[in-house]
Amino acid sequence: MQVWALFRVILLIRAVLAVASTGSKGLNQHIREFGDSAIEDNLKRARYSLIYFYRDACQYCDKFNPDFENLSVLFNNASDSGEGENSIIQVIKTNGKVNPRLNQLFKVQSYPTLKLLDFKTMEIFTYTKRKRDILSLLEFVKEKVPDAKPNYKNFVSKVKYLDNASFDDHVKQSKKDTLVVFTMPYMDDWINYQYPAHFYQQLADRMSSDERNIQFSLVDAGSQAASDVIAGLKISNFPSIVYFKGDGRVKAYGVYDQNQVMHGILSEKTLDSFIDNIDSEEHGKWFEMKRSSIDSS
């Protein structure tokens, strides 16, 4: 059931990402926060409010923050002033440490805590499941507010998803530098890579428009549709990186690493370091390579 739900969400998001867009709305435009000084003014903006109670220096809150941000993008329209197209539900947060009145009103005793308020009836639902991942929360919203539909158009990814059919054309035809990550969605640090709060999505959004003008791409190594790409590049370790320079040079990181301790590790810190030091030998040397990964000759 959960696997099918994940598959369905990925299909929906990728269908949206295929549509041309004028640009991506910043993540922060979707984040809403309120406090004791304006409780009613904020809660009356929508029939339902999914409220995230957090505290500073809370490790479980830190872990949940990306899922909250993903929900915010899917349900909070950046242009919504409160009476707009998505006023049926909003996702909003509050710092429990500095807002004791809200804590008291919603009977919050631990963090993170999620409460769903029906502003019309003043009924409050508490999210009680141990798992606080994006899929579980989408199911919770669907169950309690059937008319609330995630707006996948709020997120336009700067990451290009590649497979056998698209890899060569995307890499060969571009004069830009192209960074390709080869990974699988169940690997540590790469779960929910298709959502806006994932560090790779934010890195792509930030760097694709700076002076380096890098194209960010990703190959799902577990997909049969990418098997020829994996075989053509002889990649034996995941996750890993291949960086294609616009001048034809190539640099790989972790692609052929046989160190079992390092398998499955490609963190945000490592990726940042690789890009920032791309012209040094810290992460390997450049070599010449055909831009085509699938050589039919």
PDB file of C-alpha atoms in Angstrom:
ATOM      1  CA  MET A   1       0.000   0.000   0.000  1.00  0.00           C
ATOM      2  CA  GLN A   2       2.763   2.429   0.998  1.00  0.00           C
ATOM      3  CA  VAL A   3       4.887   1.487  -2.033  1.00  0.00           C
ATOM      4  CA  TRP A   4       1.957   2.105  -4.357  1.00  0.00           C
ATOM      5  CA  ALA A   5       1.306   5.465  -2.686  1.00  0.00           C
ATOM      6  CA  LEU A   6       4.925   6.483  -3.217  1.00  0.00           C
ATOM      7  CA  PHE A   7       4.780   5.387  -6.852  1.00  0.00           C
ATOM      8  CA  ARG A   8       1.580   7.367  -7.394  1.00  0.00           C
ATOM      9  CA  VAL A   9       3.001  10.534  -5.836  1.00  0.00           C
ATOM     10  CA  ILE A  10       6.194  10.299  -7.902  1.00  0.00           C
ATOM     11  CA  LEU A  11       4.172   9.895 -11.091  1.00  0.00           C
ATOM     12  CA  LEU A  12       2.061  12.928 -10.254  1.00  0.00           C
ATOM     13  CA  ILE A  13       5.064  15.083  -9.502  1.00  0.00           C
ATOM     14  CA  ARG A  14       6.988  14.012 -12.587  1.00  0.00           C
ATOM     15  CA  ALA A  15       3.956  14.667 -14.764  1.00  0.00           C
ATOM     16  CA  VAL A  16       3.879  18.208 -13.459  1.00  0.00           C
ATOM     17  CA  LEU A  17       7.631  18.661 -13.874  1.00  0.00           C
ATOM     18  CA  ALA A  18       7.292  17.828 -17.560  1.00  0.00           C
ATOM     19  CA  VAL A  19       5.202  20.949 -18.085  1.00  0.00           C
ATOM     20  CA  ALA A  20       7.080  24.077 -19.182  1.00  0.00           C
ATOM     21  CA  SER A  21       7.232  26.791 -16.569  1.00  0.00           C
ATOM     22  CA  THR A  22       8.425  30.361 -16.188  1.00  0.00           C
ATOM     23  CA  GLY A  23      10.353  29.458 -13.049  1.00  0.00           C
ATOM     24  CA  SER A  24      10.298  28.004  -9.566  1.00  0.00           C
ATOM     25  CA  LYS A  25       8.670  29.706  -6.632  1.00  0.00           C
ATOM     26  CA  GLY A  26      11.041  30.005  -3.700  1.00  0.00           C
ATOM     27  CA  LEU A  27      10.511  27.582  -0.868  1.00  0.00           C
ATOM     28  CA  ASN A  28      10.231  30.379   1.679  1.00  0.00           C
ATOM     29  CA  GLN A  29       7.227  31.880  -0.101  1.00  0.00           C
ATOM     30  CA  HIS A  30       5.182  28.874   1.005  1.00  0.00           C
ATOM     31  CA  ILE A  31       6.282  28.767   4.652  1.00  0.00           C
ATOM     32  CA  ARG A  32       3.809  30.276   7.126  1.00  0.00           C
ATOM     33  CA  GLU A  33       4.462  30.896  10.819  1.00  0.00           C
ATOM     34  CA  PHE A  34       2.357  32.537  13.505  1.00  0.00           C
ATOM     35  CA  GLY A  35       2.303  33.199  17.224  1.00  0.00           C
ATOM     36  CA  ASP A  36       0.235  34.240  20.221  1.00  0.00           C
ATOM     37  CA  SER A  37      -0.128  37.838  19.001  1.00  0.00           C
ATOM     38  CA  ALA A  38      -2.303  36.999  15.974  1.00  0.00           C
ATOM     39  CA  ILE A  39      -3.953  33.628  16.513  1.00  0.00           C
ATOM     40  CA  GLU A  40      -7.401  34.233  15.048  1.00  0.00           C
ATOM     41  CA  ASP A  41      -6.153  36.396  12.162  1.00  0.00           C
ATOM     42  CA  ASN A  42      -3.956  33.533  10.971  1.00  0.00           C
ATOM     43  CA  LEU A  43      -6.285  30.613  11.602  1.00  0.00           C
ATOM     44  CA  LYS A  44      -9.278  32.206   9.873  1.00  0.00           C
ATOM     45  CA  ARG A  45      -7.342  32.291   6.610  1.00  0.00           C
ATOM     46  CA  ALA A  46      -8.440  28.728   5.870  1.00  0.00           C
ATOM     47  CA  ARG A  47     -11.234  26.362   6.866  1.00  0.00           C
ATOM     48  CA  TYR A  48      -8.597  23.875   8.045  1.00  0.00           C
ATOM     49  CA  SER A  49      -5.131  24.512   9.454  1.00  0.00           C
ATOM     50  CA  LEU A  50      -2.510  21.817   9.872  1.00  0.00           C
ATOM     51  CA  ILE A  51      -0.392  23.263  12.670  1.00  0.00           C
ATOM     52  CA  TYR A  52       3.162  22.164  13.402  1.00  0.00           C
ATOM     53  CA  PHE A  53       4.327  22.885  16.958  1.00  0.00           C
ATOM     54  CA  TYR A  54       8.119  22.880  17.260  1.00  0.00           C
ATOM     55  CA  ARG A  55      10.863  24.016  19.601  1.00  0.00           C
ATOM     56  CA  ASP A  56      14.397  25.208  19.001  1.00  0.00           C
ATOM     57  CA  ALA A  57      17.146  22.635  19.625  1.00  0.00           C
ATOM     58  CA  CYS A  58      14.670  19.767  19.141  1.00  0.00           C
ATOM     59  CA  GLN A  59      16.354  16.990  17.156  1.00  0.00           C
ATOM     60  CA  TYR A  60      13.053  15.375  16.184  1.00  0.00           C
ATOM     61  CA  CYS A  61      11.799  18.741  14.947  1.00  0.00           C
ATOM     62  CA  ASP A  62      14.957  19.157  12.867  1.00  0.00           C
ATOM     63  CA  LYS A  63      14.309  15.768  11.322  1.00  0.00           C
ATOM     64  CA  PHE A  64      10.687  16.636  10.542  1.00  0.00           C
ATOM     65  CA  ASN A  65      11.351  20.129   9.136  1.00  0.00           C
ATOM     66  CA  PRO A  66      11.872  18.999   5.502  1.00  0.00           C
ATOM     67  CA  ASP A  67       8.542  17.150   5.533  1.00  0.00           C
ATOM     68  CA  PHE A  68       6.815  20.239   6.918  1.00  0.00           C
ATOM     69  CA  GLU A  69       8.379  22.325   4.150  1.00  0.00           C
ATOM     70  CA  ASN A  70       7.236  19.834   1.520  1.00  0.00           C
ATOM     71  CA  LEU A  71       3.676  19.977   2.841  1.00  0.00           C
ATOM     72  CA  SER A  72       3.827  23.771   2.868  1.00  0.00           C
ATOM     73  CA  VAL A  73       4.774  23.881  -0.797  1.00  0.00           C
ATOM     74  CA  LEU A  74       2.031  21.437  -1.759  1.00  0.00           C
ATOM     75  CA  PHE A  75      -0.775  23.176   0.161  1.00  0.00           C
ATOM     76  CA  ASN A  76       0.243  26.836   0.595  1.00  0.00           C
ATOM     77  CA  ASN A  77       0.056  28.850  -2.601  1.00  0.00           C
ATOM     78  CA  ALA A  78       2.606  31.656  -2.566  1.00  0.00           C
ATOM     79  CA  SER A  79       0.070  34.121  -3.977  1.00  0.00           C
ATOM     80  CA  ASP A  80      -2.699  33.130  -1.563  1.00  0.00           C
ATOM     81  CA  SER A  81      -3.637  36.066   0.666  1.00  0.00           C
ATOM     82  CA  GLY A  82      -5.966  33.992   2.790  1.00  0.00           C
ATOM     83  CA  GLU A  83      -9.104  34.053   0.707  1.00  0.00           C
ATOM     84  CA  GLY A  84      -7.543  32.614  -2.416  1.00  0.00           C
ATOM     85  CA  GLU A  85      -7.705  29.440  -4.434  1.00  0.00           C
ATOM     86  CA  ASN A  86      -6.391  27.129  -1.708  1.00  0.00           C
ATOM     87  CA  SER A  87      -8.132  28.623   1.329  1.00  0.00           C
ATOM     88  CA  ILE A  88      -9.661  25.260   2.276  1.00  0.00           C
ATOM     89  CA  ILE A  89      -6.446  24.271   4.071  1.00  0.00           C
ATOM     90  CA  GLN A  90      -3.163  25.806   5.098  1.00  0.00           C
ATOM     91  CA  VAL A  91      -0.004  24.361   6.625  1.00  0.00           C
ATOM     92  CA  ILE A  92       1.418  26.580   9.339  1.00  0.00           C
ATOM     93  CA  LYS A  93       3.909  26.350  12.208  1.00  0.00           C
ATOM     94  CA  THR A  94       4.543  27.939  15.578  1.00  0.00           C
ATOM     95  CA  ASN A  95       7.411  27.910  18.058  1.00  0.00           C
ATOM     96  CA  GLY A  96       6.008  26.333  21.208  1.00  0.00           C
ATOM     97  CA  LYS A  97       8.723  27.749  23.431  1.00  0.00           C
ATOM     98  CA  VAL A  98       7.738  31.369  22.817  1.00  0.00           C
ATOM     99  CA  ASN A  99       3.981  30.928  22.279  1.00  0.00           C
ATOM    100  CA  PRO A 100       2.550  29.465  25.518  1.00  0.00           C
ATOM    101  CA  ARG A 101      -1.015  30.558  24.741  1.00  0.00           C
ATOM    102  CA  LEU A 102      -1.109  28.442  21.589  1.00  0.00           C
ATOM    103  CA  ASN A 103       0.385  25.536  23.510  1.00  0.00           C
ATOM    104  CA  GLN A 104      -2.364  25.831  26.088  1.00  0.00           C
ATOM    105  CA  LEU A 105      -5.176  26.193  23.540  1.00  0.00           C
ATOM    106  CA  PHE A 106      -4.088  23.087  21.643  1.00  0.00           C
ATOM    107  CA  LYS A 107      -2.901  21.138  24.703  1.00  0.00           C
ATOM    108  CA  VAL A 108       0.613  20.604  23.373  1.00  0.00           C
ATOM    109  CA  GLN A 109       2.975  18.762  25.704  1.00  0.00           C
ATOM    110  CA  SER A 110       5.773  17.500  23.460  1.00  0.00           C
ATOM    111  CA  TYR A 111       7.534  18.347  20.210  1.00  0.00           C
ATOM    112  CA  PRO A 112       7.082  17.980  17.360  1.00  0.00           C
ATOM    113  CA  THR A 113       3.274  17.921  17.560  1.00  0.00           C
ATOM    114  CA  LEU A 114       0.825  18.181  14.662  1.00  0.00           C
ATOM    115  CA  LYS A 115      -2.747  19.400  15.113  1.00  0.00           C
ATOM    116  CA  LEU A 116      -5.445  19.814  12.476  1.00  0.00           C
ATOM    117  CA  LEU A 117      -8.002  22.523  13.282  1.00  0.00           C
ATOM    118  CA  ASP A 118     -11.426  22.828  11.666  1.00  0.00           C
ATOM    119  CA  PHE A 119     -11.971  26.576  12.101  1.00  0.00           C
ATOM    120  CA  LYS A 120     -15.697  26.316  11.346  1.00  0.00           C
ATOM    121  CA  THR A 121     -16.486  23.753  14.048  1.00  0.00           C
ATOM    122  CA  MET A 122     -13.382  24.348  16.216  1.00  0.00           C
ATOM    123  CA  GLU A 123     -12.762  20.596  16.234  1.00  0.00           C
ATOM    124  CA  ILE A 124      -9.124  19.607  16.707  1.00  0.00           C
ATOM    125  CA  PHE A 125      -7.529  16.401  15.407  1.00  0.00           C
ATOM    126  CA  THR A 126      -4.150  15.265  16.702  1.00  0.00           C
ATOM    127  CA  TYR A 127      -1.756  13.397  14.430  1.00  0.00           C
ATOM    128  CA  THR A 128      -0.783  10.346  16.479  1.00  0.00           C
ATOM    129  CA  LYS A 129       1.155   8.072  14.124  1.00  0.00           C
ATOM    130  CA  ARG A 130       4.816   7.459  14.880  1.00  0.00           C
ATOM    131  CA  LYS A 131       5.796   8.052  11.259  1.00  0.00           C
ATOM    132  CA  ARG A 132       5.772  11.711  10.279  1.00  0.00           C
ATOM    133  CA  ASP A 133       6.913  11.325   6.680  1.00  0.00           C
ATOM    134  CA  ILE A 134       5.371  13.135   3.722  1.00  0.00           C
ATOM    135  CA  LEU A 135       3.305  10.166   2.513  1.00  0.00           C
ATOM    136  CA  SER A 136       1.769   9.464   5.919  1.00  0.00           C
ATOM    137  CA  LEU A 137       0.851  13.119   6.316  1.00  0.00           C
ATOM    138  CA  LEU A 138      -0.700  13.307   2.858  1.00  0.00           C
ATOM    139  CA  GLU A 139      -2.861  10.330   3.793  1.00  0.00           C
ATOM    140  CA  PHE A 140      -3.834  12.038   7.057  1.00  0.00           C
ATOM    141  CA  VAL A 141      -4.917  15.199   5.226  1.00  0.00           C
ATOM    142  CA  LYS A 142      -6.801  13.159   2.627  1.00  0.00           C
ATOM    143  CA  GLU A 143      -8.664  11.279   5.358  1.00  0.00           C
ATOM    144  CA  LYS A 144      -9.653  14.360   7.365  1.00  0.00           C
ATOM    145  CA  VAL A 145     -10.083  16.870   4.516  1.00  0.00           C
ATOM    146  CA  PRO A 146     -11.029  14.963   1.333  1.00  0.00           C
ATOM    147  CA  ASP A 147     -11.506  18.171  -0.662  1.00  0.00           C
ATOM    148  CA  ALA A 148      -7.960  19.389   0.007  1.00  0.00           C
ATOM    149  CA  LYS A 149      -5.823  18.625  -3.029  1.00  0.00           C
ATOM    150  CA  PRO A 150      -2.030  19.021  -3.104  1.00  0.00           C
ATOM    151  CA  ASN A 151      -0.988  21.573  -5.712  1.00  0.00           C
ATOM    152  CA  TYR A 152       1.992  19.976  -7.426  1.00  0.00           C
ATOM    153  CA  LYS A 153       2.283  22.965  -9.752  1.00  0.00           C
ATOM    154  CA  ASN A 154       3.666  24.937  -6.826  1.00  0.00           C
ATOM    155  CA  PHE A 155       6.956  23.118  -7.332  1.00  0.00           C
ATOM    156  CA  VAL A 156       8.877  23.237 -10.588  1.00  0.00           C
ATOM    157  CA  SER A 157      12.119  21.326 -10.213  1.00  0.00           C
ATOM    158  CA  LYS A 158      15.451  22.443 -11.668  1.00  0.00           C
ATOM    159  CA  VAL A 159      16.531  18.785 -11.610  1.00  0.00           C
ATOM    160  CA  LYS A 160      16.214  16.874 -14.875  1.00  0.00           C
ATOM    161  CA  TYR A 161      15.329  13.196 -14.442  1.00  0.00           C
ATOM    162  CA  LEU A 162      17.200  11.111 -17.004  1.00  0.00           C
ATOM    163  CA  ASP A 163      16.856   7.597 -18.397  1.00  0.00           C
ATOM    164  CA  ASN A 164      18.037   5.577 -21.401  1.00  0.00           C
ATOM    165  CA  ALA A 165      15.978   7.657 -23.824  1.00  0.00           C
ATOM    166  CA  SER A 166      16.980  11.105 -22.571  1.00  0.00           C
ATOM    167  CA  PHE A 167      20.475  10.777 -21.090  1.00  0.00           C
ATOM    168  CA  ASP A 168      22.637  11.183 -24.180  1.00  0.00           C
ATOM    169  CA  ASP A 169      20.682  14.035 -25.720  1.00  0.00           C
ATOM    170  CA  HIS A 170      20.592  15.968 -22.467  1.00  0.00           C
ATOM    171  CA  VAL A 171      24.322  15.577 -21.854  1.00  0.00           C
ATOM    172  CA  LYS A 172      25.652  15.814 -25.424  1.00  0.00           C
ATOM    173  CA  GLN A 173      23.599  18.695 -26.757  1.00  0.00           C
ATOM    174  CA  SER A 174      24.355  21.097 -23.941  1.00  0.00           C
ATOM    175  CA  LYS A 175      27.365  23.376 -23.721  1.00  0.00           C
ATOM    176  CA  LYS A 176      26.733  23.754 -20.002  1.00  0.00           C
ATOM    177  CA  ASP A 177      28.366  21.787 -17.211  1.00  0.00           C
ATOM    178  CA  THR A 178      26.098  18.896 -16.227  1.00  0.00           C
ATOM    179  CA  LEU A 179      26.097  17.190 -12.834  1.00  0.00           C
ATOM    180  CA  VAL A 180      24.441  13.774 -12.733  1.00  0.00           C
ATOM    181  CA  VAL A 181      23.663  11.928  -9.498  1.00  0.00           C
ATOM    182  CA  PHE A 182      23.040   8.185  -9.722  1.00  0.00           C
ATOM    183  CA  THR A 183      20.994   7.016  -6.751  1.00  0.00           C
ATOM    184  CA  MET A 184      17.955   5.099  -5.549  1.00  0.00           C
ATOM    185  CA  PRO A 185      15.044   6.592  -3.583  1.00  0.00           C
ATOM    186  CA  TYR A 186      15.417   4.258  -0.592  1.00  0.00           C
ATOM    187  CA  MET A 187      19.037   5.245   0.156  1.00  0.00           C
ATOM    188  CA  ASP A 188      19.993   7.362   3.148  1.00  0.00           C
ATOM    189  CA  ASP A 189      19.955  11.097   2.360  1.00  0.00           C
ATOM    190  CA  TRP A 190      18.086  10.403  -0.904  1.00  0.00           C
ATOM    191  CA  ILE A 191      14.645   9.449   0.378  1.00  0.00           C
ATOM    192  CA  ASN A 192      12.070  11.803  -1.165  1.00  0.00           C
ATOM    193  CA  TYR A 193      14.677  13.340  -3.477  1.00  0.00           C
ATOM    194  CA  GLN A 194      11.858  14.498  -5.768  1.00  0.00           C
ATOM    195  CA  TYR A 195      10.400  16.869  -3.152  1.00  0.00           C
ATOM    196  CA  PRO A 196      11.293  20.588  -2.895  1.00  0.00           C
ATOM    197  CA  ALA A 197      12.857  20.460   0.582  1.00  0.00           C
ATOM    198  CA  HIS A 198      15.475  17.871  -0.416  1.00  0.00           C
ATOM    199  CA  PHE A 199      18.975  19.341  -0.416  1.00  0.00           C
ATOM    200  CA  TYR A 200      19.612  18.347  -4.043  1.00  0.00           C
ATOM    201  CA  GLN A 201      16.500  20.206  -5.213  1.00  0.00           C
ATOM    202  CA  GLN A 202      17.531  23.294  -3.251  1.00  0.00           C
ATOM    203  CA  LEU A 203      21.109  23.053  -4.486  1.00  0.00           C
ATOM    204  CA  ALA A 204      19.860  22.881  -8.082  1.00  0.00           C
ATOM    205  CA  ASP A 205      17.552  25.839  -7.549  1.00  0.00           C
ATOM    206  CA  ARG A 206      20.378  27.905  -6.070  1.00  0.00           C
ATOM    207  CA  MET A 207      23.250  27.006  -8.389  1.00  0.00           C
ATOM    208  CA  SER A 208      21.516  26.608 -11.748  1.00  0.00           C
ATOM    209  CA  SER A 209      21.058  30.367 -11.964  1.00  0.00           C
ATOM    210  CA  ASP A 210      24.434  31.530 -10.618  1.00  0.00           C
ATOM    211  CA  GLU A 211      27.575  32.218 -12.634  1.00  0.00           C
ATOM    212  CA  ARG A 212      28.437  28.517 -12.883  1.00  0.00           C
ATOM    213  CA  ASN A 213      25.142  27.787 -14.681  1.00  0.00           C
ATOM    214  CA  ILE A 214      25.243  24.072 -13.861  1.00  0.00           C
ATOM    215  CA  GLN A 215      22.589  21.670 -15.119  1.00  0.00           C
ATOM    216  CA  PHE A 216      21.483  19.324 -12.336  1.00  0.00           C
ATOM    217  CA  SER A 217      20.293  15.852 -13.286  1.00  0.00           C
ATOM    218  CA  LEU A 218      19.449  12.580 -11.585  1.00  0.00           C
ATOM    219  CA  VAL A 219      19.233   8.964 -12.685  1.00  0.00           C
ATOM    220  CA  ASP A 220      17.197   6.453 -10.689  1.00  0.00           C
ATOM    221  CA  ALA A 221      19.636   3.558 -10.815  1.00  0.00           C
ATOM    222  CA  GLY A 222      16.966   1.111  -9.721  1.00  0.00           C
ATOM    223  CA  SER A 223      14.806   1.766 -12.753  1.00  0.00           C
ATOM    224  CA  GLN A 224      14.929  -0.600 -15.718  1.00  0.00           C
ATOM    225  CA  ALA A 225      14.499   2.476 -17.904  1.00  0.00           C
ATOM    226  CA  ALA A 226      18.015   3.577 -16.887  1.00  0.00           C
ATOM    227  CA  SER A 227      19.782   0.206 -17.146  1.00  0.00           C
ATOM    228  CA  ASP A 228      21.598   1.033 -20.403  1.00  0.00           C
ATOM    229  CA  VAL A 229      22.988   4.248 -18.926  1.00  0.00           C
ATOM    230  CA  ILE A 230      24.302   2.408 -15.858  1.00  0.00           C
ATOM    231  CA  ALA A 231      25.868  -0.318 -17.993  1.00  0.00           C
ATOM    232  CA  GLY A 232      27.340   2.159 -20.478  1.00  0.00           C
ATOM    233  CA  LEU A 233      29.089   4.161 -17.772  1.00  0.00           C
ATOM    234  CA  LYS A 234      29.997   0.983 -15.841  1.00  0.00           C
ATOM    235  CA  ILE A 235      28.766   2.430 -12.559  1.00  0.00           C
ATOM    236  CA  SER A 236      29.060  -0.050  -9.704  1.00  0.00           C
ATOM    237  CA  ASN A 237      28.382   2.093  -6.634  1.00  0.00           C
ATOM    238  CA  PHE A 238      25.367   4.126  -5.582  1.00  0.00           C
ATOM    239  CA  PRO A 239      24.837   6.923  -4.892  1.00  0.00           C
ATOM    240  CA  SER A 240      27.599   8.459  -6.994  1.00  0.00           C
ATOM    241  CA  ILE A 241      28.296  11.490  -9.190  1.00  0.00           C
ATOM    242  CA  VAL A 242      29.483  12.112 -12.736  1.00  0.00           C
ATOM    243  CA  TYR A 243      30.282  15.713 -13.695  1.00  0.00           C
ATOM    244  CA  PHE A 244      30.356  16.519 -17.406  1.00  0.00           C
ATOM    245  CA  LYS A 245      32.200  19.752 -18.245  1.00  0.00           C
ATOM    246  CA  GLY A 246      30.991  21.753 -21.215  1.00  0.00           C
ATOM    247  CA  ASP A 247      34.408  21.286 -22.859  1.00  0.00           C
ATOM    248  CA  GLY A 248      34.093  17.481 -22.899  1.00  0.00           C
ATOM    249  CA  ARG A 249      36.029  16.604 -19.745  1.00  0.00           C
ATOM    250  CA  VAL A 250      34.494  14.292 -17.166  1.00  0.00           C
ATOM    251  CA  LYS A 251      35.071  13.756 -13.455  1.00  0.00           C
ATOM    252  CA  ALA A 252      33.507  10.949 -11.412  1.00  0.00           C
ATOM    253  CA  TYR A 253      33.089  10.600  -7.659  1.00  0.00           C
ATOM    254  CA  GLY A 254      32.229   7.339  -5.922  1.00  0.00           C
ATOM    255  CA  VAL A 255      31.309   5.646  -9.198  1.00  0.00           C
ATOM    256  CA  TYR A 256      33.782   2.777  -8.961  1.00  0.00           C
ATOM    257  CA  ASP A 257      34.445   2.898  -5.210  1.00  0.00           C
ATOM    258  CA  GLN A 258      34.672  -0.604  -3.746  1.00  0.00           C
ATOM    259  CA  ASN A 259      34.932   0.610  -0.150  1.00  0.00           C
ATOM    260  CA  GLN A 260      31.925  -1.098   1.441  1.00  0.00           C
ATOM    261  CA  VAL A 261      31.928   1.393   4.309  1.00  0.00           C
ATOM    262  CA  MET A 262      31.307   4.256   1.875  1.00  0.00           C
ATOM    263  CA  HIS A 263      28.614   2.532  -0.183  1.00  0.00           C
ATOM    264  CA  GLY A 264      25.274   4.293   0.045  1.00  0.00           C
ATOM    265  CA  ILE A 265      26.769   7.568   1.304  1.00  0.00           C
ATOM    266  CA  LEU A 266      26.496  10.826  -0.615  1.00  0.00           C
ATOM    267  CA  SER A 267      25.593  13.585   1.786  1.00  0.00           C
ATOM    268  CA  GLU A 268      24.777  17.229   1.206  1.00  0.00           C
ATOM    269  CA  LYS A 269      28.169  18.201   2.630  1.00  0.00           C
ATOM    270  CA  THR A 270      30.014  15.868   0.244  1.00  0.00           C
ATOM    271  CA  LEU A 271      28.062  17.118  -2.759  1.00  0.00           C
ATOM    272  CA  ASP A 272      28.702  20.764  -1.854  1.00  0.00           C
ATOM    273  CA  SER A 273      32.417  20.075  -1.450  1.00  0.00           C
ATOM    274  CA  PHE A 274      32.581  18.224  -4.768  1.00  0.00           C
ATOM    275  CA  ILE A 275      31.007  21.129  -6.669  1.00  0.00           C
ATOM    276  CA  ASP A 276      32.920  23.891  -4.876  1.00  0.00           C
ATOM    277  CA  ASN A 277      36.253  22.118  -5.500  1.00  0.00           C
ATOM    278  CA  ILE A 278      35.468  20.708  -8.922  1.00  0.00           C
ATOM    279  CA  ASP A 279      38.675  22.029 -10.505  1.00  0.00           C
ATOM    280  CA  SER A 280      40.959  20.685  -7.779  1.00  0.00           C
ATOM    281  CA  GLU A 281      42.168  17.091  -7.490  1.00  0.00           C
ATOM    282  CA  GLU A 282      40.531  16.637  -4.091  1.00  0.00           C
ATOM    283  CA  HIS A 283      37.778  14.534  -5.636  1.00  0.00           C
ATOM    284  CA  GLY A 284      39.729  13.006  -8.500  1.00  0.00           C
ATOM    285  CA  LYS A 285      41.205  13.974 -11.851  1.00  0.00           C
ATOM    286  CA  TRP A 286      39.559  14.998 -15.100  1.00  0.00           C
ATOM    287  CA  PHE A 287      39.564  12.607 -18.019  1.00  0.00           C
ATOM    288  CA  GLU A 288      38.339  12.751 -21.589  1.00  0.00           C
ATOM    289  CA  MET A 289      35.289  10.713 -22.409  1.00  0.00           C
ATOM    290  CA  LYS A 290      32.663  10.433 -25.102  1.00  0.00           C
ATOM    291  CA  ARG A 291      29.633  12.434 -24.085  1.00  0.00           C
ATOM    292  CA  SER A 292      27.508   9.457 -25.117  1.00  0.00           C
ATOM    293  CA  SER A 293      26.904   6.847 -22.444  1.00  0.00           C
ATOM    294  CA  ILE A 294      25.195   4.354 -24.742  1.00  0.00           C
ATOM    295  CA  ASP A 295      27.609   3.498 -27.518  1.00  0.00           C
ATOM    296  CA  SER A 296      25.882   1.554 -30.243  1.00  0.00           C
ATOM    297  CA  SER A 297      28.904   1.361 -32.517  1.00  0.00           C
TER     298      SER A 297
END
